[in-house]
mmCIF file of C-alpha atoms in Angstrom:
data_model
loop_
_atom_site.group_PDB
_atom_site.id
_atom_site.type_symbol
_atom_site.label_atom_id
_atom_site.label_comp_id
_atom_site.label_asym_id
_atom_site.label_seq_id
_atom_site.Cartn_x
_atom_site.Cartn_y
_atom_site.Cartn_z
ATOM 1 C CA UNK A 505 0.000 0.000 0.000
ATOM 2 C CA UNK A 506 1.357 3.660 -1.051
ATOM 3 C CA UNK A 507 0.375 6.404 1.588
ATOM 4 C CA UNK A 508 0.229 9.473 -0.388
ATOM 5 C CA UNK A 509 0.712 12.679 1.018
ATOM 6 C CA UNK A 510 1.598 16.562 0.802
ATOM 7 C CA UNK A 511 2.534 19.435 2.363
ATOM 8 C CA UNK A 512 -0.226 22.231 2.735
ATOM 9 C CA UNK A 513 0.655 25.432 3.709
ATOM 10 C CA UNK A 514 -1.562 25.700 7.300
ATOM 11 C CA UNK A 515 -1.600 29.027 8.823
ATOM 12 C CA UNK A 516 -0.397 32.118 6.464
ATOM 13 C CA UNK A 517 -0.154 35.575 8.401
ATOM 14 C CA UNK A 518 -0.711 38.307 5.725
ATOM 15 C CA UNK A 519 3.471 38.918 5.643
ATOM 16 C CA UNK A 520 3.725 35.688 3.752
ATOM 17 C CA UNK A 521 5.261 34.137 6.803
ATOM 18 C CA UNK A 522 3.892 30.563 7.678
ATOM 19 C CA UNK A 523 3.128 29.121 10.614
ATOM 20 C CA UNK A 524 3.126 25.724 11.491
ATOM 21 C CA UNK A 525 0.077 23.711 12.871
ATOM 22 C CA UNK A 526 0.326 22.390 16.634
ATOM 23 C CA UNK A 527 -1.914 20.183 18.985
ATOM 24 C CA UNK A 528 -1.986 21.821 22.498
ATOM 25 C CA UNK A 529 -0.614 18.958 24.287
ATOM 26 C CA UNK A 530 -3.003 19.076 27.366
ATOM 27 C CA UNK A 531 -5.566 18.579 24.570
ATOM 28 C CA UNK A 532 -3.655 15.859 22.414
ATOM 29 C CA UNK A 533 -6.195 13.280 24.324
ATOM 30 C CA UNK A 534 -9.214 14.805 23.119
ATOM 31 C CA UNK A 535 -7.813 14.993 19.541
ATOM 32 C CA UNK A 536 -6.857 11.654 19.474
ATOM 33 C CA UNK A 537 -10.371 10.636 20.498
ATOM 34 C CA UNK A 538 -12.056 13.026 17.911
ATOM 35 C CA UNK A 539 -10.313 11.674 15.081
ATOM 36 C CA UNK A 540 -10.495 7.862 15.720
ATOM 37 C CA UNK A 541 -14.152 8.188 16.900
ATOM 38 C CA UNK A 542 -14.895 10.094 13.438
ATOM 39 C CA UNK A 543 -12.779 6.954 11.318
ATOM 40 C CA UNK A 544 -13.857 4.005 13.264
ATOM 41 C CA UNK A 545 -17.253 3.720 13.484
ATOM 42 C CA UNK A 546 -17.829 -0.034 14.906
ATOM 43 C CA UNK A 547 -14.833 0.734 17.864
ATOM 44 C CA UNK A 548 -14.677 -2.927 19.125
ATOM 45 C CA UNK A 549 -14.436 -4.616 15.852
ATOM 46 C CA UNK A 550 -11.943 -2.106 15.293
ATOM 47 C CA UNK A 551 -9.995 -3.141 18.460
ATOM 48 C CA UNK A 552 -9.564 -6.445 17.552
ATOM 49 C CA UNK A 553 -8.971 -6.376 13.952
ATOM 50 C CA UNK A 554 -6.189 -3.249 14.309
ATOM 51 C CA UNK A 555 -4.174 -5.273 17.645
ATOM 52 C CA UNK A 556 -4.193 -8.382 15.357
ATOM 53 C CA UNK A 557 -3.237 -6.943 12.390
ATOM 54 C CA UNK A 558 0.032 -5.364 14.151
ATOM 55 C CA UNK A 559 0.590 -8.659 15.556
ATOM 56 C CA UNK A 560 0.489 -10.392 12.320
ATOM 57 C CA UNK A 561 2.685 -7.039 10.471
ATOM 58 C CA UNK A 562 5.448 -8.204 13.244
ATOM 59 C CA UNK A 563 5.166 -11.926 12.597
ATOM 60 C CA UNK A 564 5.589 -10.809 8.872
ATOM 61 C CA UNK A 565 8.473 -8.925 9.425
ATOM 62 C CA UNK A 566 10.266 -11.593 12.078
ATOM 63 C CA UNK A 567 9.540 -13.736 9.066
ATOM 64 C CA UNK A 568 7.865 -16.238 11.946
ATOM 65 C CA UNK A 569 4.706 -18.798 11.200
ATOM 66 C CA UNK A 570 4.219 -18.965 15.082
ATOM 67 C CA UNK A 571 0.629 -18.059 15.860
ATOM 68 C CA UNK A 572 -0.911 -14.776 17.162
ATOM 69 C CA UNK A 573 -2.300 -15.473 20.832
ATOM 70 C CA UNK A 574 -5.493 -13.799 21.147
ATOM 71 C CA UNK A 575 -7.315 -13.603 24.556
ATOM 72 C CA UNK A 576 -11.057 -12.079 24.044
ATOM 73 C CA UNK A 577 -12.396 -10.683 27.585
ATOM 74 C CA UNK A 578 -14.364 -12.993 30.424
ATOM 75 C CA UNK A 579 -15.126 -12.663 33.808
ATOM 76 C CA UNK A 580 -11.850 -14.634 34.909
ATOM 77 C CA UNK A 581 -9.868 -12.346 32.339
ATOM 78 C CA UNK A 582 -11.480 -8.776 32.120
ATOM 79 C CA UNK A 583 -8.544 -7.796 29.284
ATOM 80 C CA UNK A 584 -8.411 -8.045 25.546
ATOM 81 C CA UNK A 585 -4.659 -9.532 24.913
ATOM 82 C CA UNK A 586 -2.900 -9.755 21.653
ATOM 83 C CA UNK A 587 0.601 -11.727 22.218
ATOM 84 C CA UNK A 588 2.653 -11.965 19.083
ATOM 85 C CA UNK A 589 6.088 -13.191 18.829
ATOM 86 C CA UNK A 590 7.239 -10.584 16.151
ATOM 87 C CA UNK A 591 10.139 -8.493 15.997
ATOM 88 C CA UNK A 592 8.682 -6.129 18.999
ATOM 89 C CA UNK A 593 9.503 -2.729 19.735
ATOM 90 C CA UNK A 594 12.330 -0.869 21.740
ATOM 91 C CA UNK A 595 11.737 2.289 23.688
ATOM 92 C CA UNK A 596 13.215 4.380 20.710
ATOM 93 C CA UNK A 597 10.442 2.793 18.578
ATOM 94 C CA UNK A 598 7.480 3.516 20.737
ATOM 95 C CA UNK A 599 8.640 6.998 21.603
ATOM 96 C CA UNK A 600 8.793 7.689 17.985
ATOM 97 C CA UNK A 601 5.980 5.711 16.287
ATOM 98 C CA UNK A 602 3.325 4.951 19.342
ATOM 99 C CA UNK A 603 3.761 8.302 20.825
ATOM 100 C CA UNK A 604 3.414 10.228 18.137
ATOM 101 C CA UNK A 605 -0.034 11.050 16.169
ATOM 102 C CA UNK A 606 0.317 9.833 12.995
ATOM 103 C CA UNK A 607 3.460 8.711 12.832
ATOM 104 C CA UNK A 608 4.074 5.395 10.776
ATOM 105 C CA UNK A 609 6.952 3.039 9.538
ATOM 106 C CA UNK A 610 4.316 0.915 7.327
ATOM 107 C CA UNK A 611 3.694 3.950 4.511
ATOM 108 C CA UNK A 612 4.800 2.698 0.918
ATOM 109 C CA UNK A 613 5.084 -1.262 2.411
ATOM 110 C CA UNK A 614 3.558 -4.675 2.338
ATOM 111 C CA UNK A 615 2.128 -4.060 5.555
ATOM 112 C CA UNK A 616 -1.465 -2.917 6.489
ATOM 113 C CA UNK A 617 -2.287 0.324 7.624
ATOM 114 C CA UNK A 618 0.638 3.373 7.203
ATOM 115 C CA UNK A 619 -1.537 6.217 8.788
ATOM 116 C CA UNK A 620 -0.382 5.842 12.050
ATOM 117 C CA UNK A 621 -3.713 5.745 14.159
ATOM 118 C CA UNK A 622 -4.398 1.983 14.342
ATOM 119 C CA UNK A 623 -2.836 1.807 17.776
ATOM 120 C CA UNK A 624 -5.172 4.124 18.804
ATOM 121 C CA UNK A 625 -7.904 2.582 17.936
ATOM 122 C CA UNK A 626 -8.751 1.566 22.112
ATOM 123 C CA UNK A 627 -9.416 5.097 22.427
ATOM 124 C CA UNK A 628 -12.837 5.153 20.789
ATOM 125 C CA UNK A 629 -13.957 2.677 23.100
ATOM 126 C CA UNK A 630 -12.071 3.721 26.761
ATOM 127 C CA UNK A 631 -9.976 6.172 28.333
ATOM 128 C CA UNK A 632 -6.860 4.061 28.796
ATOM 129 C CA UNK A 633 -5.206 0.505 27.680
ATOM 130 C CA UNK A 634 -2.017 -0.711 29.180
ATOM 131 C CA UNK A 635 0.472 -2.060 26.456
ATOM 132 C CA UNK A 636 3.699 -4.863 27.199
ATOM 133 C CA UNK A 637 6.559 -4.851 24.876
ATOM 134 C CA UNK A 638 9.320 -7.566 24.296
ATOM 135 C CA UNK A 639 12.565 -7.008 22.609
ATOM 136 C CA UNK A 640 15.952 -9.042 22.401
ATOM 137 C CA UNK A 641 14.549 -10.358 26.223
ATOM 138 C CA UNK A 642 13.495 -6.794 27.645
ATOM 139 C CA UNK A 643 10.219 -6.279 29.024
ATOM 140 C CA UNK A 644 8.678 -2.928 28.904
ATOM 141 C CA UNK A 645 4.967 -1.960 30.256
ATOM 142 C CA UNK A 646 3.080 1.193 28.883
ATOM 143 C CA UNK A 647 -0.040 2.934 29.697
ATOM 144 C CA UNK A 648 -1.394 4.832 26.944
ATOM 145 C CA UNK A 649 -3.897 7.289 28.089
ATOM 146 C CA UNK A 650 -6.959 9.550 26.170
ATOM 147 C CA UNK A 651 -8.259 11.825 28.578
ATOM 148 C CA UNK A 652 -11.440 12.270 28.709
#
């Protein structure tokens, strides 16, 4: 899939100078939840397709046939879980793809997606998910959190 884009010129004062676009960051939250609300329109079929298909992109890359684990929620288990065996993420990689908007390293690949909201897909259904990532044996936990 090819992601096209281009640059627009934003915010133009009447000097010719331009200005560039920003997100408040006490409001990125309510952004966040404003756009994926407006794309996703079914927000738990959503969920699980989106975790699953970022499970499977990592298996891809890994170039592994193990299967993706997927837990749906119960009583006993009150969590949706997606455990993939991939090639995982390091704390470089989720500063600069997870935590930021739009932000993608699928664009012009194999892999689904390239806009660089599917991870925040959670948000048009709750406030807050908790995220655990494994690379070369190291064990990171993240909260990723909408506001309200």
């Amino acid at each position: 899939m090819e992601v096209v884009t281009k640059e627009i010129e934003i915010i133009q004062n009447s000097n010719g100078i331009a200005h560039e676009l920003t997100i408040d960051p006490k409001d990125t939250g309510t952004v966040i939840k404003a756009l994926v609300s407006g794309i996703y329109t079914n927000p738990l079929k959503t969920i699980l397709v989106e975790y699953v298909q970022n499970a499977l992109d990592s298996h891809r890359a890994a170039k592994t046939e193990a299967p993706v684990k997927v837990i749906l929620p119960s009583k006993e288990t009150p969590a949706y879980i997606v455990e993939d065996w991939g090639i995982g993420m390091s704390e470089t990689d989720v500063l600069n793809l997870l935590a930021k908007v739009c932000a993608s390293n699928k664009r012009n690949s194999v892999y689904a997606g390239g806009f660089g909201i599917g991870f925040y897909a959670a948000s048009a259904y709750c406030d807050s998910f908790t995220f655990r990532i494994r690379q070369n044996g190291i064990e990171r936990l993240w909260v990723a959190g909408f506001g309200s």
